[in-house]
XYZ file of N, CA and C in Angstrom:
675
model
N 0.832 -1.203 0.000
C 0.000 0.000 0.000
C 0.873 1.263 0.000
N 2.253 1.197 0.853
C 2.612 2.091 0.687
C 3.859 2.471 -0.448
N 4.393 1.230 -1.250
C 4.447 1.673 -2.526
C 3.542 2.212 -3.404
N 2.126 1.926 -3.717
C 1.511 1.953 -4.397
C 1.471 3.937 -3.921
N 0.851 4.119 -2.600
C 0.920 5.648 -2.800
C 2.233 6.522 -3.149
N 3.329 6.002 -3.250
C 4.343 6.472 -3.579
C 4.599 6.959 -5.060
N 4.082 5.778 -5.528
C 4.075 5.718 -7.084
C 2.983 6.246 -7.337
N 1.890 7.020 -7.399
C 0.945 7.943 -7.279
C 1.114 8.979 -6.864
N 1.857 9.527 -6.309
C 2.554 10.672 -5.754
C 3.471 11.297 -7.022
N 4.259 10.190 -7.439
C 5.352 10.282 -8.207
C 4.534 10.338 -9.561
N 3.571 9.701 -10.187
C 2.665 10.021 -10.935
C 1.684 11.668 -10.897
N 1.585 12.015 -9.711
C 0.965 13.131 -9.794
C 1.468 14.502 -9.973
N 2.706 14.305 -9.365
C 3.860 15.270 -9.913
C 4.523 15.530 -11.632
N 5.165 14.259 -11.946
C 5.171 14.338 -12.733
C 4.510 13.765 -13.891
N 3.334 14.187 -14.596
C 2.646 14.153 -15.691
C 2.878 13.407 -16.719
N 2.859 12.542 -17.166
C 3.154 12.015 -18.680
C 2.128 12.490 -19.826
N 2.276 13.036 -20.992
C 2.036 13.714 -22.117
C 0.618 12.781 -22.218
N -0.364 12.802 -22.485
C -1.199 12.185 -23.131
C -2.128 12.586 -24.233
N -1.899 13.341 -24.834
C -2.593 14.319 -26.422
C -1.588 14.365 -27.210
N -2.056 14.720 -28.458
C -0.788 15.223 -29.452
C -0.753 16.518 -29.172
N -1.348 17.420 -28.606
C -0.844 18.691 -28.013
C 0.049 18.959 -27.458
N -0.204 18.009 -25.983
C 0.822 17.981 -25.095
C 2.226 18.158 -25.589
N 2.247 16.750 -26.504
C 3.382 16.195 -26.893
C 4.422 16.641 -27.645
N 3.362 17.700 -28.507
C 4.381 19.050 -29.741
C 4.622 19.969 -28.749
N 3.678 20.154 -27.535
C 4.767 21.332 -26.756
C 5.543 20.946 -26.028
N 5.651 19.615 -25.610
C 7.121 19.094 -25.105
C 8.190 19.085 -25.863
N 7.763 18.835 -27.377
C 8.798 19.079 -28.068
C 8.918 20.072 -28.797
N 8.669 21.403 -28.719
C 8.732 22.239 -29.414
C 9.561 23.059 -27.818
N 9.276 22.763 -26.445
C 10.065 23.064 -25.181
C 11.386 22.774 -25.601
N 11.616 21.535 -25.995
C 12.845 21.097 -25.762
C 13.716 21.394 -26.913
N 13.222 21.828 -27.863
C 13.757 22.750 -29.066
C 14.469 24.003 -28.788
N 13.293 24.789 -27.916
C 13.572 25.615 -27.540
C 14.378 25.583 -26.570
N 14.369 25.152 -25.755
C 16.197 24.757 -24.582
C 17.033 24.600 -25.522
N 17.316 24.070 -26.547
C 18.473 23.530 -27.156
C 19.182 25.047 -27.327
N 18.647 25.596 -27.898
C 19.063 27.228 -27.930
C 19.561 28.075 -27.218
N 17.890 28.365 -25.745
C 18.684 28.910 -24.618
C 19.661 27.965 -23.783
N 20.254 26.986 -24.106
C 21.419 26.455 -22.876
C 22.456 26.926 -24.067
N 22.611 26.722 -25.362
C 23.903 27.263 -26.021
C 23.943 28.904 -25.485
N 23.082 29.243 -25.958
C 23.518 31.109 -25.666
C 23.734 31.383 -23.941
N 23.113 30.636 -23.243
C 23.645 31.034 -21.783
C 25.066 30.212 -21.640
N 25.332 29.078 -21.869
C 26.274 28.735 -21.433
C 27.456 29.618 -22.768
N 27.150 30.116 -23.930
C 28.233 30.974 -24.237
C 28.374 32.482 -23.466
N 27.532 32.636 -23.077
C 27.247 33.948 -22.422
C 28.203 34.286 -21.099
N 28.307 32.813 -20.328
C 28.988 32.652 -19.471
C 30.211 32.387 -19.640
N 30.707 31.497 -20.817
C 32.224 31.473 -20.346
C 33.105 32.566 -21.155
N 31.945 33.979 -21.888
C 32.598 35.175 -22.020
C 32.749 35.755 -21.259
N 31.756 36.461 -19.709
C 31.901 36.776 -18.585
C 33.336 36.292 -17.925
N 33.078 34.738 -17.635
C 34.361 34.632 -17.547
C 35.496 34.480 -17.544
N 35.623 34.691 -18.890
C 37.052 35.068 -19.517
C 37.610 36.261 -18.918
N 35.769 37.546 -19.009
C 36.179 38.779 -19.278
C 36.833 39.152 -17.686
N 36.140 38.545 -16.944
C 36.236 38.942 -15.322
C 37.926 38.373 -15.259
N 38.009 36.744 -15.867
C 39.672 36.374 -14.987
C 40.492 37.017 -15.606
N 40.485 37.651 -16.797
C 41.537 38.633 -17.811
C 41.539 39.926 -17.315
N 42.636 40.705 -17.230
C 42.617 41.558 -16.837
C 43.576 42.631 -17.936
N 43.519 41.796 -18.765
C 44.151 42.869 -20.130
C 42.602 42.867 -20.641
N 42.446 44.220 -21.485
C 41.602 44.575 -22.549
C 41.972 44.217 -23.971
N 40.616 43.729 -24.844
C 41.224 42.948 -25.991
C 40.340 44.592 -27.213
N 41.008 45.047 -27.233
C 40.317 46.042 -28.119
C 39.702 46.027 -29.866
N 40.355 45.200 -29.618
C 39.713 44.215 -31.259
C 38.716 43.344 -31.072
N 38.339 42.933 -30.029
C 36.658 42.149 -29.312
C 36.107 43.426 -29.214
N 36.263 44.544 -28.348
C 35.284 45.589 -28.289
C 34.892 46.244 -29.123
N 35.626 46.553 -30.490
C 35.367 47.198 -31.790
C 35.474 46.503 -32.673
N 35.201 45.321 -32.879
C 35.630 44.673 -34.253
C 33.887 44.776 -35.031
N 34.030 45.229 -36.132
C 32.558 45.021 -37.325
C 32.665 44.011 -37.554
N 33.327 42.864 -37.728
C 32.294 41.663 -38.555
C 31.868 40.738 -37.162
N 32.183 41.625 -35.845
C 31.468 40.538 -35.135
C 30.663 41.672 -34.123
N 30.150 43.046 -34.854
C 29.049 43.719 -34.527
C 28.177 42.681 -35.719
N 28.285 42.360 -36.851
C 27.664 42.089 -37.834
C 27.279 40.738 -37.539
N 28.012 39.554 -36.924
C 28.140 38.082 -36.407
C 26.859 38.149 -35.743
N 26.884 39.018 -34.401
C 26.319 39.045 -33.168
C 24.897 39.562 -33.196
N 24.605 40.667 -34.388
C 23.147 41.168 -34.868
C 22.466 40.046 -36.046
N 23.434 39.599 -36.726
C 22.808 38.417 -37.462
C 22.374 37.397 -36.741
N 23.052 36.912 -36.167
C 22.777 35.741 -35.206
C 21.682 35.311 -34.799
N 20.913 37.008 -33.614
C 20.263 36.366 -32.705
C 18.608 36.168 -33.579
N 18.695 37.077 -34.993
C 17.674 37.264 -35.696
C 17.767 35.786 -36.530
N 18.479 35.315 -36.833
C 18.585 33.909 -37.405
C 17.974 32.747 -36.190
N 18.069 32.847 -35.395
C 17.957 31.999 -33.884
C 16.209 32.503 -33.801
N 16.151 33.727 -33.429
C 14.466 33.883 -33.409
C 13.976 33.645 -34.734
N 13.945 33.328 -36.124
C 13.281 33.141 -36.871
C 12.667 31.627 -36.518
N 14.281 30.860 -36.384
C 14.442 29.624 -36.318
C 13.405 28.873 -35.175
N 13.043 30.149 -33.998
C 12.043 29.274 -32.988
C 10.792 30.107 -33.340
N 10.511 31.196 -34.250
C 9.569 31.814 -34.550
C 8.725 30.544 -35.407
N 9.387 30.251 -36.291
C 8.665 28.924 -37.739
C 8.085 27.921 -36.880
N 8.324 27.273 -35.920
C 7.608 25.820 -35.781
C 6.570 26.419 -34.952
N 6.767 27.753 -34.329
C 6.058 28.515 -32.974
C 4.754 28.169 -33.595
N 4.731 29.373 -34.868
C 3.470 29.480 -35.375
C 2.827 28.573 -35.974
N 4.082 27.409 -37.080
C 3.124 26.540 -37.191
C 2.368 25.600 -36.603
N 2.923 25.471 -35.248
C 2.240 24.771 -33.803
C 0.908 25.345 -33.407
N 1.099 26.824 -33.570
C -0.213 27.536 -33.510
C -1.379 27.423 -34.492
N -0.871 27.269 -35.624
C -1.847 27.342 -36.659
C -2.140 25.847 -36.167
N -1.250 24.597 -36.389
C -1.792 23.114 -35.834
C -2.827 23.177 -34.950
N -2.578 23.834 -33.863
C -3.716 23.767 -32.597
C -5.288 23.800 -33.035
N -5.294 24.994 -34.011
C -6.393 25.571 -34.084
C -6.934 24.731 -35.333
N -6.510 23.707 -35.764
C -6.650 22.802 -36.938
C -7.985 21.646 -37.287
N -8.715 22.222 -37.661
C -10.096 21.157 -37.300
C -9.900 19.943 -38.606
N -9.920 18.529 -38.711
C -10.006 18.204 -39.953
C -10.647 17.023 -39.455
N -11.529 16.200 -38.766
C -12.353 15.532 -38.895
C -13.285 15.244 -37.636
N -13.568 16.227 -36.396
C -14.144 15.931 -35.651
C -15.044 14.860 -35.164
N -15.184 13.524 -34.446
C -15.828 12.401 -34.344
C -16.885 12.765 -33.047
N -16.396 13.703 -32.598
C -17.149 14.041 -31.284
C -17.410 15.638 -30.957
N -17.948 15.845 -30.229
C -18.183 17.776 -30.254
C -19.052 17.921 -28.788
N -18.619 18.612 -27.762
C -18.630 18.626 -26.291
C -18.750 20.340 -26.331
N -19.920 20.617 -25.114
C -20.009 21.768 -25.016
C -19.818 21.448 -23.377
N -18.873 22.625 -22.903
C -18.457 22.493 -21.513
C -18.958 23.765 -21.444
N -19.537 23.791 -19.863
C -20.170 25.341 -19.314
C -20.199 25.440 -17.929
N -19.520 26.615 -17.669
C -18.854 26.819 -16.749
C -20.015 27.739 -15.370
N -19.887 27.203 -14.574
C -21.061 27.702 -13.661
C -20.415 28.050 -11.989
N -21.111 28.430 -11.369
C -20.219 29.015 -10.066
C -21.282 28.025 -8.991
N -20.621 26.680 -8.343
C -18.822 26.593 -9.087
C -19.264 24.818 -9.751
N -19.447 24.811 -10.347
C -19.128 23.179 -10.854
C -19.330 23.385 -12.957
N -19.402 22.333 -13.313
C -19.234 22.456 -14.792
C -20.228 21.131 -15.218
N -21.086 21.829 -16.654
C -22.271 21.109 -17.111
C -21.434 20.954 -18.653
N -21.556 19.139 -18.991
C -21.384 19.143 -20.027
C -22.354 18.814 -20.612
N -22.055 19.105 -22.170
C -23.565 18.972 -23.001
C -22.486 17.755 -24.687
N -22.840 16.548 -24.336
C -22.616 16.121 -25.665
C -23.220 15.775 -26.735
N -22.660 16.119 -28.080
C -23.817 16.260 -29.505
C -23.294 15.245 -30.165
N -24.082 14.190 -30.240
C -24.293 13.059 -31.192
C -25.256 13.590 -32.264
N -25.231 12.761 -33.309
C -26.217 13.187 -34.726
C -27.390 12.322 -34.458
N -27.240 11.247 -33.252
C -29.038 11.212 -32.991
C -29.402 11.480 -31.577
N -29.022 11.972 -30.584
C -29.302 12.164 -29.660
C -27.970 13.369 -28.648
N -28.505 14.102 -27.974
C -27.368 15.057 -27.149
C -27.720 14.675 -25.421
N -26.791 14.948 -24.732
C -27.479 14.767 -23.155
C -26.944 15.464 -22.601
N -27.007 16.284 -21.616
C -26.502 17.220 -20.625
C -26.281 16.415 -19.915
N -25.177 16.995 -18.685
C -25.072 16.651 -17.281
C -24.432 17.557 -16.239
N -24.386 17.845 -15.024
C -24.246 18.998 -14.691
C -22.580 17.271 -13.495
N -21.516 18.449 -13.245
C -20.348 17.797 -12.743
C -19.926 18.322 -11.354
N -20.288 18.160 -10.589
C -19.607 18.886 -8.945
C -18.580 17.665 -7.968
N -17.963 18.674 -7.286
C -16.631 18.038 -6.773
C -17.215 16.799 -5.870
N -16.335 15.961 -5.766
C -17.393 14.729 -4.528
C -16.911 15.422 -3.451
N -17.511 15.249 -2.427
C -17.334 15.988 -0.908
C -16.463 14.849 -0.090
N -15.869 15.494 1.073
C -14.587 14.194 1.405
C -15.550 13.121 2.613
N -16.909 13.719 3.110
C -17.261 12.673 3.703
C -17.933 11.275 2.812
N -18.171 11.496 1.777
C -18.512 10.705 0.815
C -17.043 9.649 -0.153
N -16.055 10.871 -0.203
C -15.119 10.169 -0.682
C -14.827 8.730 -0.070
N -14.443 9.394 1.135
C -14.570 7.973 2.264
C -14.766 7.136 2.531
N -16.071 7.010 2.219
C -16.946 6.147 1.796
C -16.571 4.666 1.389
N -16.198 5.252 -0.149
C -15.952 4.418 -0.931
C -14.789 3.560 -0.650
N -14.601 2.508 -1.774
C -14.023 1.782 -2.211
C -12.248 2.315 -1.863
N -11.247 1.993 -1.579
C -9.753 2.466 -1.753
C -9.607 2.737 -3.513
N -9.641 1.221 -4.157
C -9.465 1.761 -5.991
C -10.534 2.720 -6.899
N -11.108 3.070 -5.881
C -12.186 3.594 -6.273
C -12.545 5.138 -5.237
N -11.381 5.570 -4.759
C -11.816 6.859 -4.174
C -11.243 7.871 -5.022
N -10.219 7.746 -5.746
C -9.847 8.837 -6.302
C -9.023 10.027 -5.592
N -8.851 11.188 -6.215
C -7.747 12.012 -5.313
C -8.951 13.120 -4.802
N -8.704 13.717 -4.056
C -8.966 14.856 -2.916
C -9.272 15.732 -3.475
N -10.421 16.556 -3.801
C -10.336 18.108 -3.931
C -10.570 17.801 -5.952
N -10.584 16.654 -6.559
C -10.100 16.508 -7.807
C -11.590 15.224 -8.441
N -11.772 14.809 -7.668
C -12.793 13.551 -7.959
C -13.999 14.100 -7.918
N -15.029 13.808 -9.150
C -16.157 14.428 -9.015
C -17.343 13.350 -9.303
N -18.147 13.387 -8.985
C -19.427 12.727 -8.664
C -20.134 12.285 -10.225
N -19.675 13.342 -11.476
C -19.884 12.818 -13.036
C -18.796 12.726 -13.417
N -18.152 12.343 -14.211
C -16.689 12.181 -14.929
C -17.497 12.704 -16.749
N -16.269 13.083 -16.971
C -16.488 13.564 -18.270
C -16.229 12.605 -19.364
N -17.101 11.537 -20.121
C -16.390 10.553 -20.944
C -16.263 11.067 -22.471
N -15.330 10.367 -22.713
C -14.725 10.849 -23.979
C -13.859 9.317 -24.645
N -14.050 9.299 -25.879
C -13.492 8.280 -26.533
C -11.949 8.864 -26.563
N -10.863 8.085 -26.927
C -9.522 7.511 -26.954
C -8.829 7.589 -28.442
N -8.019 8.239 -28.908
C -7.791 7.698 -29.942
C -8.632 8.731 -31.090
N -9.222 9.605 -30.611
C -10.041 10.447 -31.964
C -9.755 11.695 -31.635
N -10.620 12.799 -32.755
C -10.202 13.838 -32.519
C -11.467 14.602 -31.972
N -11.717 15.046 -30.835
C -12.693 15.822 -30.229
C -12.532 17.168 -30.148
N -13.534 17.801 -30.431
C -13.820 19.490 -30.057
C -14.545 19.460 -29.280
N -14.303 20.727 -28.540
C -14.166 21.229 -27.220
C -15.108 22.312 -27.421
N -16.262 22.954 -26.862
C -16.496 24.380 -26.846
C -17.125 25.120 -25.645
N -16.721 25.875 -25.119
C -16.742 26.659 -24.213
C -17.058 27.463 -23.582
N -17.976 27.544 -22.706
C -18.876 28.975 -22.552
C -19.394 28.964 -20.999
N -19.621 30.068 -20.217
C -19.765 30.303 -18.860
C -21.499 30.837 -18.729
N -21.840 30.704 -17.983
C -23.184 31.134 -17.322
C -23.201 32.369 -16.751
N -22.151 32.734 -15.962
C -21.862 33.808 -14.939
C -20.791 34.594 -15.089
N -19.707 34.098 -14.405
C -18.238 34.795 -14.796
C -17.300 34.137 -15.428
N -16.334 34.810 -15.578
C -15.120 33.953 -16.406
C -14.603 32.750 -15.584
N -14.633 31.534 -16.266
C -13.895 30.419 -15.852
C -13.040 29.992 -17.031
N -11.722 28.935 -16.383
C -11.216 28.465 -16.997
C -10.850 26.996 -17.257
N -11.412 26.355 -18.181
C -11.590 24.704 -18.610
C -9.910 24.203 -18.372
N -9.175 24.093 -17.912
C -8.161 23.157 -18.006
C -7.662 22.090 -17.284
N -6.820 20.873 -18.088
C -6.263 19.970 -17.545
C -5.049 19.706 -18.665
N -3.738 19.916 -17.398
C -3.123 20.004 -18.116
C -2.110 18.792 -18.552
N -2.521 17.943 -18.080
C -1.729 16.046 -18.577
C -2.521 16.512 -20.432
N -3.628 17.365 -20.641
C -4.383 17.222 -21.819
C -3.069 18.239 -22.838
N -2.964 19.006 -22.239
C -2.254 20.606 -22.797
C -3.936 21.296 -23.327
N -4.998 20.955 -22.132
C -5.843 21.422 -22.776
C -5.743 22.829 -21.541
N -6.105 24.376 -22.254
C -6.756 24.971 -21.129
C -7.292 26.289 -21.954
N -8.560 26.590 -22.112
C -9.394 27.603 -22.688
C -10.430 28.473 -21.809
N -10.261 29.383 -22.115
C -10.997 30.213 -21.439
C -12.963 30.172 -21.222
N -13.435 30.066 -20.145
C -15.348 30.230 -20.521
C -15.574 31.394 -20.173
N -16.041 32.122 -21.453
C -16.257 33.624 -21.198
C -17.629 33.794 -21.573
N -18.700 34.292 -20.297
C -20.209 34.316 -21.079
C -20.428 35.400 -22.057
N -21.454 34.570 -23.339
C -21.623 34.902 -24.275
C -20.595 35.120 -25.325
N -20.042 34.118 -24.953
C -18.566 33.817 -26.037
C -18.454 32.273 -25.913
N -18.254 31.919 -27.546
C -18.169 30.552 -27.675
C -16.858 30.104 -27.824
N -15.948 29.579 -27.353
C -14.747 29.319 -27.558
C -14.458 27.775 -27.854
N -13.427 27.666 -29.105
C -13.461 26.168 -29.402
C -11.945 25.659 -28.943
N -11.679 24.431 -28.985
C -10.555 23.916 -29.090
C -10.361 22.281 -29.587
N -9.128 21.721 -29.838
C -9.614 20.498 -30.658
C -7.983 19.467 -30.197
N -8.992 18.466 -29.557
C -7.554 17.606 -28.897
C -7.916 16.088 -29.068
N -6.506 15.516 -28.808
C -7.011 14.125 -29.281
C -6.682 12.687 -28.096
N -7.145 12.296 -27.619
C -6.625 11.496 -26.201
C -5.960 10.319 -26.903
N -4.810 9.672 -26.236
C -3.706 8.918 -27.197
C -3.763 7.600 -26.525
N -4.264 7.392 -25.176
C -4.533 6.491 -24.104
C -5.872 6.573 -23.551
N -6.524 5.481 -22.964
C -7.414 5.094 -21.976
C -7.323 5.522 -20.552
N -7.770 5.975 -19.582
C -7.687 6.910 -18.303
C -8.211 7.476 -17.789
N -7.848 7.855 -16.443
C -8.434 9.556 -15.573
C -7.425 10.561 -16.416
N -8.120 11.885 -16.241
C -7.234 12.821 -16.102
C -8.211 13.811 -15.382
N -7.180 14.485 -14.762
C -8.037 15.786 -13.801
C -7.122 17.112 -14.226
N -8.310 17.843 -13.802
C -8.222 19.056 -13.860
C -8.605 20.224 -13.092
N -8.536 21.457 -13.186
C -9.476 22.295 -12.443
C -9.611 23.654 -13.351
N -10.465 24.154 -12.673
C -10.924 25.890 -13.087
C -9.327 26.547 -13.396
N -9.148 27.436 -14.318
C -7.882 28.072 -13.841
C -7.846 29.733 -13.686
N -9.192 29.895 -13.972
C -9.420 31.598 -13.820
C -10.202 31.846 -12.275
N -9.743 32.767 -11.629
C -10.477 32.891 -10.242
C -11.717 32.954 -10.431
N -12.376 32.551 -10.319
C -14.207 32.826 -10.355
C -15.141 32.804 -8.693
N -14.528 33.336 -8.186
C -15.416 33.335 -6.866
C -14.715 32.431 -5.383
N -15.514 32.447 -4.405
C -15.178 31.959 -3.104
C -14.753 30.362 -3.426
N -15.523 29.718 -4.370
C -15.857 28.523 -4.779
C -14.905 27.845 -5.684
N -13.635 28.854 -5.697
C -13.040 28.733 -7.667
C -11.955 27.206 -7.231
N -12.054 26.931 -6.002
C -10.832 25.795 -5.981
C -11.752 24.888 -5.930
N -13.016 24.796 -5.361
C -13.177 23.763 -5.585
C -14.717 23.071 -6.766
N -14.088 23.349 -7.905
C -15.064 23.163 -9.160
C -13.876 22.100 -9.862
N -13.308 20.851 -9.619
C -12.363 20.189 -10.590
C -12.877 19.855 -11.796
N -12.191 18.979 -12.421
C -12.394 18.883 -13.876
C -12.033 17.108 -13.480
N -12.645 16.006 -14.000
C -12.674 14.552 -13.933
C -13.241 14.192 -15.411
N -11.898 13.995 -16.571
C -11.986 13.392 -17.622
C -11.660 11.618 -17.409
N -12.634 10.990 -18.348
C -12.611 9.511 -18.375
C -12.205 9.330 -19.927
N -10.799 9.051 -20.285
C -11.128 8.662 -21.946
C -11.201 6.778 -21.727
N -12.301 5.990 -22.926
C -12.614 5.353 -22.763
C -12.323 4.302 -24.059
């Protein structure tokens, strides 16, 4: 038992990718490190050169082709993380065959989903489970604290689902981020987004915009199936 919470601990910390979202901004992160660790770690062992030298090199301080080196450079380097930036951006926003279509709505404080099939839709309204109830239950079956909710949100595995978004009251915010999902519910604004689950699972989430006395405890309990 007490491996098992260990390794749940160690699971809850650190996240494993589960969308193709996620997964291009892990790697579009680690692109981007490749860059900033060259320029800091050159950055540094000019400092200290400059600090343990104590002669002046006056041909480093005035030389043109490495005013010209040093302005080319960093504009070659930002193009270079500018190109995949945007086309990651334009990807995100990429609709090309939706199998499913979910209207999430954001309420003070819990969240009503509404799913649209082409022969039938069903609402359901989602609130946090309370901890004397958690209790209750089952050990494989209690779930985490503050995060487990009384509807789970199901969703198929393996396809591409849209997301759309909208609040009742004040601004809330839909995210979970094992998804790289997180969009804003702004009333009377429809907001979309489009992700694809790569595994079978929980994933949790919560509100991420303050919305009231209530805003911690409205979680988010996805089931992909």
């Amino acid at each position: 038992m007490k491996n098992f919470k260990s390794k749940m601990l160690f699971y809850n910390i650190f996240l494993n990718s589960s969308s193709i979202s996620i997964s291009v901004m892990e790697e579009f992160h680690d692109y981007t490190m490749m860059f900033l660790s060259a320029i800091i770690t050159f950055i540094m062992i000019v400092m200290f050169k400059i600090l343990k030298n104590k002669m002046t090199n006056y041909k480093f301080k005035e030389n043109m082709n490495l005013e010209i080196i040093w302005t080319m450079l960093p504009m070659l380097i930002l193009l270079m993380i500018a190109y995949p930036s945007l086309y990651y951006l334009y990807l995100f926003d990429l609709m090309i065959n939706p199998s499913m279509t979910i209207k999430v709505l954001g309420a003070q404080w819990y969240w009503i989903y509404e799913n649209f099939d082409s022969n039938m839709g069903t609402s359901y309204s989602s609130y946090m489970t309370p901890d004397n109830e958690l209790i209750k239950q089952e050990y494989y079956k209690m779930g985490w604290r503050l995060l487990e909710t009384d509807t789970r949100l199901i969703v198929p595995y393996g396809t591409e689902i849209q997301c759309l978004t909208t609040s009742l009251d004040v601004i809330h915010s839909f995210s979970i981020p094992e998804m790289g999902i997180k969009i804003d519910a702004i009333p009377g604004r429809l907001n979309s987004i489009i992700f694809q689950v790569n595994k079978p699972g929980l994933f949790y989430g919560q509100c991420a915009e303050i919305c009231g006395t209530g805003h911690s405890f409205m979680p988010i309990c996805m089931e992909a199936i």
